[in-house]
């Protein structure tokens, strides 16, 4: 019996390793749900693969989790949208050569009836103050994602201690962007979303876009190569090839060309487009 | 050459503080068909299981002391009141025991065919054992034991659940096995069956051997009050 | 609620047109979960039988533990396997994170206790009825284990299918250790989660319908196969 179990365990281990080693040339990209769910990667990655022969496997999670994955060496490249975290990642020696890629913006969405009366405002912090004053339901990602971090910064700017209201009108969901929008639609709550996910989201219900354009809602994306000195198995050359393509003329043009419903969702800002 | 005689030396069995078998000393010798007789609850089945080694005694010793005692384990077989059928064909049920005993395929096939014919089951060989009638199942249990060619066959109330026809068939097979040289040790609470089969009787009363005598002597003139009461159909406790 | 009828129509269309992307996802789901169930069966069935047959110190505790492990949340397993096979973890050198192999490993850990605990339940009763006869025939515990597994094979089919059901339906572990990578580790449940997060509720629901149909199909196949070898009469 014991010998049987040992044999079985060894067989399993061998089978798993061989199954894993099968596969061709690829890199693993840790990124955010906003880029994946908007369809941007489905637009970009086939172009990169055609140009380079390198497939890109995307693991789309929240920014916080993506950074942790990359820090453990479980990805080759990191593409997220929270600049302070990206810089800290590089400073800690976990990544090298952070570059700007593109930006989009956050939007405040809420029920068409707009009980807090924020429609027409231009100042995001002011809008949050009104939502708090009206105690109107607000759905927060609550998942340590880039969007969540941006939302927390806005509450700080508004001078509202929204955490004190957690469980009443302020609802921390602990879910991704899409799930948060589903929930907000179901309970007619305000929420902060990235424009890409919002535009391509198919279950808006009564929700409409109420506020956009405040410069504090600017949402820049950066790309970082996981430090091969820290994690020797990182596919540095192929990863760098992807970063170079993404921030080069071809990648930047592809980002600019990506549209949903006739609307551009991401704006390239690696600084190379102008030279085209 | 046999594993017999079987000696029980001061054997007791206690469970949960109750004494179920009480200081039994007994020698079961080769030859006669031994019937362990007694009322329900006397401990007949437990005594048989102690002899066969399915349970161990709380005190005392069960010992095979014949010249072949070293291989006692595989030279005895048992048939239970409720036959245990493996969920496979009649043939495979018999083959199972033979395989456990390490017999080669050719030996297995020959023995299976022989015992199937002798127990009248040849036509049912490929049927699943589970669909046989109670009588057929008990014959299969006998065939499975017989195929092992044991020195000693223990039978625990083998006909308690059977109709008279099936009972007759089982008794005939037991007699034939005995004729072939197997020692028979069987429990029953059925006095008529004991009269038909027994060469010697071990009479058990409340976990004790009340009497151990040749069948003719026992039935003609029981020495113990308990046996006399049992034979006369009186309740005794 | 127009989503539910729409979902069934979408499901029908996906199946009838043999949508190639869906076929890939279904195939991957089956590959991962069937592999997991084969491995978990090879470990869990003998383990369940052994616990039914062998008497050893701590046996009762082992049974309680095994029954408790049936409640293990998939995300907990996912996280544990992630920490094991992450490059920073003890098995990082295998490089299996974000591959089907990691998903197979996680689902194995998820369902081995289920298969072991349920097969122990099935075999315990059978062992009770076989014990004296098998001991009388001179069977050793090892031989009894295999006899029980063979004789209970039809009941154990259901046990294995319960394990398969849990594996193919779980999402928590698959998404953490697989990463839901398109064409690599995207399976039915992670696709449903993804489409839900995109707000494509009726497509997500349709995929759920397809998942159920696939599971029913696998169970029907198992029933047919075991029926073909079942004793008749």
XYZ file of C-alpha atoms in Angstrom:
746
model
C 0.000 0.000 0.000
C 2.710 2.426 0.988
C 4.775 1.489 -2.061
C 1.706 2.027 -4.231
C 1.167 5.512 -2.827
C 4.803 6.460 -3.303
C 4.719 5.239 -6.905
C 1.536 7.200 -7.510
C 3.058 10.363 -6.060
C 6.155 10.087 -8.243
C 4.044 9.476 -11.353
C 2.005 12.564 -10.549
C 5.103 14.702 -10.077
C 6.630 13.540 -13.356
C 3.359 14.011 -15.246
C 2.933 17.525 -13.869
C 6.439 18.605 -14.801
C 6.221 17.233 -18.332
C 2.802 18.814 -18.793
C 4.285 22.126 -17.675
C 7.335 22.020 -19.909
C 5.225 21.564 -23.035
C 4.743 24.903 -24.738
C 6.415 27.357 -27.041
C 7.990 30.762 -26.730
C 6.007 33.017 -24.406
C 6.267 35.544 -21.626
C 3.933 35.998 -18.699
C 2.465 39.460 -18.160
C 0.954 40.394 -14.807
C -1.597 43.091 -15.424
C -4.897 44.515 -14.346
C -8.464 43.575 -15.081
C -9.071 47.003 -16.607
C -6.720 46.332 -19.517
C -7.921 42.753 -20.025
C -11.663 43.358 -19.651
C -11.699 46.350 -21.977
C -10.424 44.130 -24.789
C -7.166 46.076 -25.165
C -4.943 43.009 -24.861
C -7.009 41.057 -27.372
C -6.282 43.968 -29.732
C -2.573 44.427 -28.943
C -1.119 41.025 -28.259
C -1.771 39.291 -31.602
C 0.020 42.211 -33.274
C 3.021 41.824 -30.998
C 3.075 38.072 -31.469
C 2.944 38.457 -35.244
C 5.846 40.896 -35.110
C 8.047 39.005 -32.654
C 6.945 35.376 -32.497
C 6.530 35.758 -28.737
C 3.174 34.883 -27.197
C 2.073 36.883 -24.165
C 0.184 35.097 -21.402
C -1.805 37.610 -19.421
C -2.673 37.076 -15.778
C -5.230 39.807 -15.119
C -5.719 40.624 -11.444
C -5.890 43.769 -9.317
C -2.862 46.066 -9.334
C -1.909 45.080 -5.791
C -1.999 41.384 -6.564
C -0.234 41.874 -9.901
C 2.622 43.620 -8.127
C 2.883 40.831 -5.576
C 2.861 38.172 -8.314
C 5.617 39.946 -10.191
C 7.578 40.472 -6.984
C 7.521 36.704 -6.400
C 8.969 36.229 -9.861
C 5.780 34.667 -11.194
C 5.641 36.998 -14.190
C 8.190 38.465 -16.568
C 6.586 41.857 -17.127
C 4.296 44.013 -15.000
C 1.779 46.445 -16.526
C -0.303 48.313 -13.950
C -1.694 51.722 -13.133
C -0.478 53.040 -9.824
C 2.668 55.035 -10.264
C 3.782 55.216 -6.608
C 3.561 51.410 -6.323
C 5.448 50.956 -9.587
C 8.232 53.219 -8.385
C 8.379 51.440 -5.055
C 8.596 48.153 -6.961
C 11.641 49.388 -8.848
C 13.166 50.976 -5.752
C 12.910 47.637 -3.920
C 14.994 46.040 -6.657
C 12.109 43.868 -7.840
C 11.823 45.511 -11.242
C 13.951 47.484 -13.687
C 13.348 50.291 -16.190
C 9.805 51.504 -15.521
C 8.319 53.250 -18.553
C 5.129 55.184 -19.254
C 2.846 53.375 -21.687
C -0.516 55.085 -21.865
C -3.212 56.614 -19.797
C -6.908 56.690 -19.533
C -9.037 58.235 -16.881
C -11.354 57.319 -14.077
C -14.993 58.275 -14.256
C -17.611 58.658 -11.556
C -20.721 56.738 -12.483
C -23.985 56.524 -10.618
C -27.756 56.160 -10.945
C -29.391 58.337 -13.593
C -31.606 59.834 -10.881
C -28.403 61.169 -9.239
C -29.698 61.501 -5.633
C -26.511 63.302 -4.502
C -26.761 65.810 -7.345
C -23.226 65.556 -8.718
C -24.155 65.859 -12.400
C -22.517 68.937 -13.890
C -19.784 69.182 -11.258
C -16.200 69.274 -12.513
C -14.460 68.599 -9.221
C -14.298 64.915 -8.248
C -13.510 65.537 -4.560
C -16.485 67.892 -4.342
C -18.704 65.217 -5.849
C -17.588 62.724 -3.225
C -18.339 65.261 -0.490
C -21.906 65.546 -1.787
C -22.311 61.769 -2.001
C -21.176 61.493 1.629
C -23.481 64.319 2.695
C -26.445 62.666 0.973
C -25.377 59.279 2.387
C -26.057 57.931 -1.096
C -24.833 54.351 -1.665
C -21.251 54.165 -2.935
C -19.697 50.892 -4.086
C -15.945 50.656 -3.511
C -13.661 48.084 -5.118
C -12.081 47.526 -1.686
C -9.470 45.202 -3.221
C -6.225 47.166 -3.108
C -6.331 47.627 -6.871
C -5.081 50.705 -8.735
C -8.643 51.961 -9.027
C -9.220 51.394 -5.328
C -6.049 53.278 -4.426
C -7.129 56.172 -6.665
C -10.543 56.208 -4.989
C -8.991 56.314 -1.505
C -6.822 59.244 -2.552
C -9.967 61.072 -3.708
C -11.719 60.572 -0.354
C -8.638 61.949 1.355
C -8.717 64.965 -0.912
C -12.406 65.443 -0.132
C -11.665 65.265 3.589
C -14.312 62.594 4.121
C -13.728 59.695 6.522
C -15.703 57.288 4.398
C -14.393 54.249 6.275
C -16.474 55.316 9.258
C -19.552 54.776 7.102
C -18.455 51.351 5.914
C -21.397 49.011 5.970
C -23.940 51.822 5.732
C -23.879 53.922 2.559
C -20.202 53.138 1.871
C -19.901 49.545 0.684
C -16.535 47.881 0.306
C -17.000 44.965 -2.060
C -13.535 43.441 -2.313
C -14.108 42.544 -5.969
C -12.786 43.375 -9.411
C -13.980 46.272 -11.555
C -16.570 44.285 -13.454
C -18.045 42.665 -10.385
C -18.160 46.042 -8.665
C -20.054 47.528 -11.614
C -22.481 44.594 -11.559
C -23.118 45.220 -7.880
C -23.371 48.989 -8.268
C -25.907 48.502 -11.073
C -27.918 46.165 -8.883
C -28.045 48.552 -5.900
C -28.033 51.825 -7.809
C -24.834 52.974 -6.164
C -22.213 55.463 -7.221
C -18.800 54.079 -8.001
C -15.432 55.014 -9.439
C -14.504 53.081 -12.587
C -11.775 53.195 -15.171
C -13.135 54.448 -18.463
C -12.049 51.363 -20.419
C -14.000 48.892 -18.319
C -16.965 51.260 -18.023
C -17.260 51.859 -21.770
C -17.122 48.208 -22.706
C -19.251 47.055 -19.765
C -22.435 45.356 -20.921
C -24.619 45.384 -17.797
C -24.932 49.070 -16.940
C -28.535 48.951 -15.778
C -29.544 52.445 -14.593
C -25.963 53.645 -14.226
C -24.733 56.597 -16.267
C -21.485 58.526 -16.443
C -21.883 61.558 -14.174
C -18.435 63.110 -13.833
C -15.224 62.943 -15.852
C -12.396 65.173 -16.875
C -11.066 66.329 -13.485
C -7.254 66.154 -13.799
C -7.077 64.164 -10.536
C -8.869 61.374 -12.389
C -5.909 60.951 -14.722
C -4.899 57.264 -14.732
C -1.436 56.498 -16.099
C -0.228 52.991 -16.900
C 3.401 51.961 -16.518
C 5.314 48.895 -17.604
C 8.223 47.308 -15.706
C 10.479 44.331 -16.426
C 10.771 41.994 -13.455
C 14.386 42.192 -12.282
C 16.300 39.250 -13.814
C 19.073 39.770 -11.277
C 16.537 38.955 -8.556
C 14.759 36.186 -10.455
C 17.158 34.485 -12.897
C 14.395 32.512 -14.663
C 12.754 35.747 -15.877
C 12.685 35.854 -19.672
C 14.486 39.182 -19.753
C 15.191 39.416 -23.479
C 11.661 38.500 -24.582
C 10.134 40.607 -21.836
C 12.232 43.605 -22.838
C 11.240 43.020 -26.482
C 7.602 43.347 -25.434
C 8.272 46.523 -23.452
C 10.204 48.006 -26.355
C 7.412 47.171 -28.788
C 4.697 48.496 -26.466
C 6.457 51.797 -25.902
C 7.745 51.987 -29.485
C 5.943 53.360 -32.532
C 4.119 50.162 -33.449
C 2.750 49.503 -29.979
C 1.833 53.112 -29.343
C -0.015 53.319 -32.649
C -1.858 50.112 -31.870
C -2.966 51.527 -28.502
C -4.206 54.699 -30.166
C -6.110 52.675 -32.752
C -8.025 50.641 -30.154
C -11.623 51.805 -29.922
C -14.883 50.620 -28.430
C -18.132 52.070 -29.749
C -16.143 54.570 -31.797
C -14.401 55.855 -28.685
C -10.691 55.627 -27.891
C -10.201 54.114 -24.437
C -6.438 54.483 -23.903
C -4.085 57.252 -24.944
C -0.445 56.375 -25.630
C 2.047 58.537 -23.766
C 5.398 56.778 -24.010
C 6.658 59.871 -25.817
C 7.580 58.060 -28.989
C 4.390 58.601 -30.957
C 5.292 62.163 -31.773
C 8.453 61.076 -33.522
C 6.461 58.898 -35.946
C -1.203 -36.122 7.901
C -3.425 -33.420 9.314
C -3.458 -30.248 11.373
C -5.743 -32.002 13.877
C -6.287 -32.454 16.729
C -7.452 -29.005 17.812
C -6.971 -28.329 21.522
C -8.801 -25.643 23.460
C -7.222 -25.059 26.826
C -9.139 -22.968 29.365
C -10.550 -20.719 26.651
C -12.701 -17.776 27.776
C -14.173 -14.857 25.898
C -15.335 -11.707 27.649
C -16.952 -8.708 26.042
C -18.065 -5.565 27.850
C -17.656 -7.334 31.175
C -19.878 -10.277 30.185
C -18.489 -13.786 30.025
C -19.618 -15.310 26.715
C -17.345 -18.354 26.607
C -16.405 -19.603 30.031
C -13.269 -21.696 30.570
C -13.745 -24.198 27.736
C -11.246 -27.019 27.464
C -11.906 -29.308 24.558
C -10.082 -31.588 22.133
C -11.463 -31.963 18.640
C -9.875 -34.967 17.007
C -9.722 -36.067 13.401
C -12.493 -38.317 12.110
C -16.044 -38.003 13.385
C -18.430 -35.215 12.381
C -18.575 -32.982 15.448
C -21.809 -31.082 16.063
C -21.787 -28.213 18.532
C -25.309 -28.215 19.875
C -27.108 -25.922 22.219
C -29.909 -23.398 22.615
C -29.761 -19.922 21.102
C -27.325 -17.716 22.955
C -25.244 -20.601 24.286
C -22.161 -19.263 22.466
C -21.965 -21.834 19.643
C -21.025 -19.350 16.929
C -18.437 -17.663 19.127
C -16.867 -21.004 20.007
C -16.674 -21.883 16.304
C -15.033 -18.519 15.483
C -12.521 -19.045 18.293
C -11.677 -22.462 16.845
C -11.304 -21.019 13.336
C -9.222 -18.114 14.619
C -11.549 -15.308 13.487
C -11.524 -14.003 17.049
C -8.953 -14.398 19.773
C -9.763 -15.652 23.271
C -9.669 -13.322 26.292
C -7.960 -16.118 28.208
C -6.690 -19.598 27.468
C -5.244 -21.056 24.292
C -6.494 -22.426 20.973
C -3.887 -24.715 19.486
C -3.605 -26.989 16.465
C -1.385 -29.843 17.495
C -1.321 -32.180 14.505
C 1.812 -32.878 12.468
C 0.830 -30.223 9.865
C -0.108 -27.587 12.447
C 2.342 -25.125 10.934
C 0.101 -24.622 7.905
C -3.142 -24.657 9.922
C -4.291 -21.258 8.680
C -4.725 -22.330 5.067
C -5.924 -25.863 5.747
C -9.248 -24.946 7.275
C -12.328 -23.278 5.840
C -15.607 -21.953 7.138
C -19.159 -21.629 5.861
C -21.322 -18.985 7.508
C -25.002 -18.906 8.362
C -25.504 -16.091 5.888
C -23.317 -16.824 2.862
C -21.018 -13.941 1.880
C -21.070 -13.609 -1.893
C -18.462 -11.510 -3.656
C -20.005 -9.315 -6.342
C -18.793 -11.402 -9.237
C -19.660 -14.622 -11.022
C -20.109 -18.001 -9.348
C -16.867 -19.198 -10.960
C -14.975 -16.066 -9.871
C -16.183 -16.530 -6.290
C -14.538 -19.939 -6.162
C -11.458 -18.759 -8.024
C -11.000 -15.945 -5.497
C -10.232 -18.284 -2.593
C -7.962 -20.443 -4.737
C -6.027 -17.408 -5.887
C -5.552 -16.263 -2.279
C -4.113 -19.684 -1.563
C -1.682 -19.219 -4.434
C -2.910 -21.935 -6.781
C -1.936 -21.720 -10.449
C -4.565 -21.029 -13.102
C -4.637 -24.628 -14.360
C -5.166 -25.995 -10.850
C -7.859 -23.407 -10.234
C -9.784 -24.305 -13.390
C -9.702 -28.026 -12.650
C -10.804 -27.629 -9.050
C -13.519 -25.135 -9.930
C -15.023 -27.466 -12.520
C -14.924 -30.343 -10.071
C -16.639 -28.566 -7.172
C -19.180 -26.910 -9.470
C -20.182 -30.335 -10.731
C -20.326 -31.834 -7.249
C -22.460 -29.017 -5.852
C -24.766 -28.951 -8.879
C -23.829 -25.404 -9.825
C -22.127 -26.080 -13.168
C -25.001 -24.567 -15.145
C -24.819 -21.371 -13.070
C -21.040 -20.911 -13.323
C -21.134 -17.629 -15.215
C -24.061 -16.091 -13.330
C -23.406 -13.290 -10.838
C -23.401 -14.878 -7.384
C -25.670 -12.142 -6.058
C -28.649 -13.330 -8.106
C -28.582 -16.942 -6.870
C -31.251 -18.218 -4.472
C -30.394 -18.655 -0.800
C -29.884 -22.387 -1.206
C -27.709 -21.949 -4.289
C -25.628 -19.322 -2.497
C -25.013 -21.656 0.417
C -23.995 -24.418 -2.023
C -21.610 -21.938 -3.636
C -20.153 -21.124 -0.207
C -19.600 -24.855 0.283
C -18.084 -25.197 -3.194
C -15.721 -22.290 -2.466
C -14.630 -23.972 0.773
C -14.413 -27.380 -0.854
C -12.166 -26.141 -3.659
C -9.567 -25.273 -1.018
C -9.532 -28.964 0.022
C -9.362 -28.158 3.723
C -8.469 -30.608 6.496
C -11.216 -29.060 8.619
C -14.478 -27.427 7.583
C -16.321 -25.266 10.102
C -20.021 -24.656 9.456
C -22.012 -22.129 11.457
C -25.734 -22.965 11.267
C -25.417 -23.400 7.498
C -29.075 -24.290 6.937
C -30.748 -21.945 9.429
C -32.263 -19.826 6.632
C -32.986 -22.595 4.136
C -36.042 -24.608 3.143
C -35.995 -28.408 3.589
C -34.949 -29.126 0.001
C -31.980 -26.778 0.157
C -31.138 -28.088 3.618
C -31.014 -31.615 2.250
C -28.682 -30.554 -0.550
C -26.318 -28.835 1.914
C -26.310 -31.846 4.244
C -25.530 -34.155 1.310
C -22.563 -32.020 0.294
C -21.298 -31.929 3.869
C -21.556 -35.705 4.055
C -19.675 -36.071 0.787
C -16.888 -33.760 1.945
C -16.627 -35.768 5.128
C -16.444 -38.925 3.071
C -13.557 -37.335 1.179
C -11.592 -36.982 4.411
C -12.486 -33.539 5.690
C -13.155 -33.101 9.394
C -16.571 -31.472 9.935
C -17.262 -29.147 12.862
C -20.746 -27.680 12.704
C -23.019 -25.717 14.979
C -26.757 -26.112 15.007
C -29.680 -25.434 17.299
C -31.782 -27.866 15.246
C -32.026 -31.077 17.195
C -33.266 -33.100 14.214
C -30.318 -31.986 12.127
C -27.930 -32.908 14.918
C -29.459 -36.383 15.059
C -29.030 -36.765 11.288
C -25.439 -35.554 11.053
C -23.589 -35.863 14.335
C -20.998 -38.525 15.076
C -20.141 -36.736 18.295
C -21.817 -33.886 20.134
C -20.415 -30.960 22.074
C -23.313 -29.579 24.093
C -22.926 -25.941 25.023
C -24.914 -24.257 27.781
C -24.352 -20.591 28.671
C -20.804 -20.497 27.351
C -19.713 -23.734 29.006
C -19.281 -27.221 27.604
C -21.954 -29.156 29.451
C -21.256 -32.419 27.682
C -18.922 -33.886 25.031
C -19.953 -37.392 24.014
C -20.408 -39.745 21.064
C -23.723 -38.994 19.367
C -25.305 -42.351 20.159
C -24.563 -42.013 23.898
C -25.588 -38.360 23.967
C -28.985 -38.844 22.375
C -29.720 -42.076 24.284
C -28.735 -40.848 27.744
C -27.584 -37.280 28.175
C -25.363 -36.965 31.210
C -26.088 -33.315 31.970
C -29.342 -31.869 33.197
C -29.127 -29.052 30.589
C -28.794 -31.497 27.693
C -31.575 -33.670 29.020
C -33.851 -30.656 29.203
C -32.858 -29.593 25.671
C -33.531 -33.058 24.260
C -36.863 -33.200 26.025
C -37.824 -29.812 24.635
C -37.950 -28.138 28.017
C -36.634 -24.653 28.629
C -33.648 -24.629 30.912
C -31.483 -21.779 32.094
C -35.369 39.210 -16.396
C -34.726 38.571 -20.066
C -31.282 37.191 -19.249
C -32.322 33.640 -18.534
C -34.143 32.796 -21.795
C -31.425 34.666 -23.661
C -28.822 32.556 -21.890
C -30.408 29.313 -23.003
C -30.600 30.547 -26.587
C -26.959 31.623 -26.468
C -25.977 28.262 -24.985
C -27.831 26.481 -27.754
C -26.164 28.596 -30.422
C -22.704 28.041 -28.943
C -23.236 24.299 -28.913
C -24.935 23.958 -32.294
C -22.312 26.041 -34.088
C -19.494 24.212 -32.267
C -17.952 27.562 -31.448
C -14.201 26.833 -31.731
C -13.248 29.061 -28.845
C -15.829 27.389 -26.634
C -14.657 23.967 -27.785
C -11.119 24.868 -26.709
C -12.340 25.992 -23.298
C -14.486 22.892 -22.795
C -11.597 20.684 -23.884
C -9.256 22.394 -21.441
C -11.783 22.041 -18.608
C -12.140 18.349 -19.336
C -8.395 17.830 -19.667
C -7.647 19.548 -16.361
C -10.505 18.088 -14.311
C -10.340 14.568 -15.731
C -6.578 14.477 -15.141
C -7.182 15.664 -11.596
C -9.865 13.068 -11.001
C -7.703 10.244 -12.377
C -4.821 11.172 -10.081
C -7.076 11.871 -7.107
C -8.859 8.563 -7.694
C -5.584 6.674 -7.841
C -4.712 8.132 -4.437
C -8.108 8.627 -2.794
C -9.744 5.280 -3.550
C -6.994 3.077 -2.053
C -6.670 5.552 0.799
C -10.386 5.333 1.588
C -10.247 1.542 1.380
C -7.141 1.390 3.555
C -8.814 3.480 6.245
C -11.806 1.134 6.120
C -9.633 -1.964 6.486
C -6.519 -1.163 8.510
C -6.690 -0.534 12.235
C -4.069 1.936 13.404
C -3.698 4.495 16.170
C -5.383 7.762 15.223
C -7.703 6.109 12.715
C -10.811 7.834 14.062
C -9.011 11.156 14.006
C -7.969 10.494 10.408
C -11.596 9.862 9.414
C -12.794 13.030 11.124
C -9.979 14.972 9.479
C -10.774 13.549 6.056
C -14.456 14.376 6.392
C -13.519 17.878 7.468
C -11.160 18.325 4.523
C -14.122 17.818 2.185
C -15.118 21.349 3.170
C -11.816 22.903 2.094
C -12.550 26.049 0.108
C -11.122 26.005 -3.393
C -9.570 29.464 -2.954
C -7.697 28.232 0.114
C -6.259 25.340 -1.894
C -5.538 27.735 -4.731
C -3.634 30.052 -2.449
C -1.711 27.183 -0.868
C -0.727 25.768 -4.245
C 0.160 29.255 -5.444
C 2.536 29.689 -2.501
C 4.019 26.253 -3.192
C 4.614 26.598 -6.925
C 5.312 30.329 -7.053
C 8.862 31.066 -8.132
C 9.379 32.263 -4.570
C 7.937 29.008 -3.158
C 9.510 25.605 -2.420
C 8.317 24.055 -5.713
C 9.041 27.165 -7.768
C 11.787 25.358 -9.676
C 9.117 23.272 -11.425
C 7.901 26.397 -13.193
C 4.301 25.163 -13.336
C 2.491 28.271 -12.050
C -0.052 29.563 -14.598
C -0.062 26.245 -16.452
C -2.710 23.506 -16.554
C -0.351 21.386 -14.437
C -0.787 23.729 -11.470
C -4.552 23.602 -11.902
C -4.460 19.799 -11.990
C -2.376 19.780 -8.811
C -4.779 22.143 -7.031
C -7.886 20.244 -8.092
C -6.226 17.007 -7.010
C -5.674 18.409 -3.536
C -9.257 19.639 -3.541
C -10.922 16.349 -4.424
C -8.616 13.661 -3.046
C -10.139 14.089 0.450
C -13.630 13.947 -1.062
C -12.901 10.729 -2.932
C -11.129 9.199 0.066
C -13.845 10.131 2.558
C -16.757 9.058 0.363
C -15.089 5.820 -0.713
C -14.380 5.074 2.948
C -18.111 5.491 3.611
C -19.009 3.154 0.751
C -16.373 0.546 1.582
C -16.845 0.487 5.343
C -20.247 -1.175 5.019
C -18.976 -3.611 2.405
C -15.971 -4.471 4.573
C -18.294 -5.186 7.510
C -20.141 -7.792 5.444
C -16.982 -9.280 3.856
C -14.598 -9.215 6.801
C -15.092 -12.667 8.328
C -15.353 -14.471 5.001
C -12.220 -12.831 3.601
C -10.264 -13.475 6.795
C -11.456 -17.078 6.712
C -10.145 -17.419 3.163
C -6.809 -16.091 4.396
C -6.855 -12.668 2.710
C -4.313 -10.147 3.984
C -5.395 -6.524 4.564
C -3.725 -5.486 1.301
C -5.664 -8.076 -0.648
C -8.859 -7.069 1.153
C -8.313 -3.459 0.044
C -8.192 -4.425 -3.637
C -11.105 -6.844 -3.265
C -13.281 -4.112 -1.752
C -12.314 -1.613 -4.454
C -13.143 -4.101 -7.195
C -16.403 -5.315 -5.707
C -17.630 -1.788 -4.966
C -16.600 -0.426 -8.363
C -20.114 0.658 -9.318
C -20.709 2.566 -6.099
C -17.246 4.056 -6.417
C -18.057 5.370 -9.891
C -20.479 7.739 -8.202
C -17.795 8.723 -5.703
C -15.356 9.521 -8.494
C -18.039 11.485 -10.339
C -18.674 13.525 -7.196
C -14.986 14.387 -7.231
C -15.115 15.258 -10.912
C -18.131 17.478 -10.306
C -16.341 19.405 -7.599
C -13.212 19.769 -9.732
C -14.898 20.912 -12.914
C -17.154 23.345 -11.058
C -14.565 25.067 -8.882
C -13.255 28.457 -9.871
C -11.308 29.709 -6.868
C -8.244 27.541 -7.308
C -8.305 27.520 -11.101
C -8.189 31.299 -11.308
C -5.404 31.732 -8.737
C -2.980 29.074 -9.949
C -4.063 29.083 -13.590
C -4.321 32.849 -14.027
C -7.219 32.546 -16.515
C -4.795 32.948 -19.424
C -6.554 32.909 -22.785
C -5.918 29.653 -24.693
C -3.646 28.327 -21.923
C -5.469 28.089 -18.612
C -8.883 29.547 -19.370
C -11.466 26.928 -18.424
C -15.245 27.012 -18.217
C -15.547 28.382 -14.708
C -12.899 31.066 -15.111
C -14.532 32.104 -18.385
C -17.848 32.422 -16.583
C -16.169 34.594 -13.949
C -14.537 36.707 -16.656
C -17.711 37.231 -18.671
C -19.574 38.113 -15.476
C -16.955 40.728 -14.690
C -17.426 42.147 -18.181
C -21.139 42.396 -17.517
C -21.967 39.820 -20.210
C -24.402 38.106 -17.902
C -26.316 36.105 -20.467
C -23.124 34.799 -22.070
C -21.844 33.871 -18.586
C -25.092 32.098 -17.861
C -24.959 30.319 -21.216
C -21.498 29.032 -20.375
C -22.917 27.787 -17.076
C -25.552 25.861 -19.000
C -22.844 24.392 -21.228
C -20.824 23.420 -18.136
C -23.790 21.555 -16.697
C -24.389 19.796 -20.005
C -20.742 18.757 -20.200
C -20.881 17.426 -16.639
C -24.084 15.526 -17.409
C -22.408 14.084 -20.494
C -19.395 12.873 -18.531
C -21.648 11.290 -15.922
C -23.763 9.615 -18.593
C -20.613 8.221 -20.186
C -19.422 6.903 -16.822
C -22.828 5.315 -16.220
C -22.748 3.698 -19.654
C -19.240 2.376 -19.183
C -19.934 0.932 -15.753
C -23.312 -0.372 -16.949
C -21.582 -2.267 -19.733
C -19.546 -4.241 -17.218
C -22.168 -4.454 -14.473
C -23.379 -7.889 -13.424
C -26.759 -8.669 -14.937
C -29.478 -11.108 -14.028
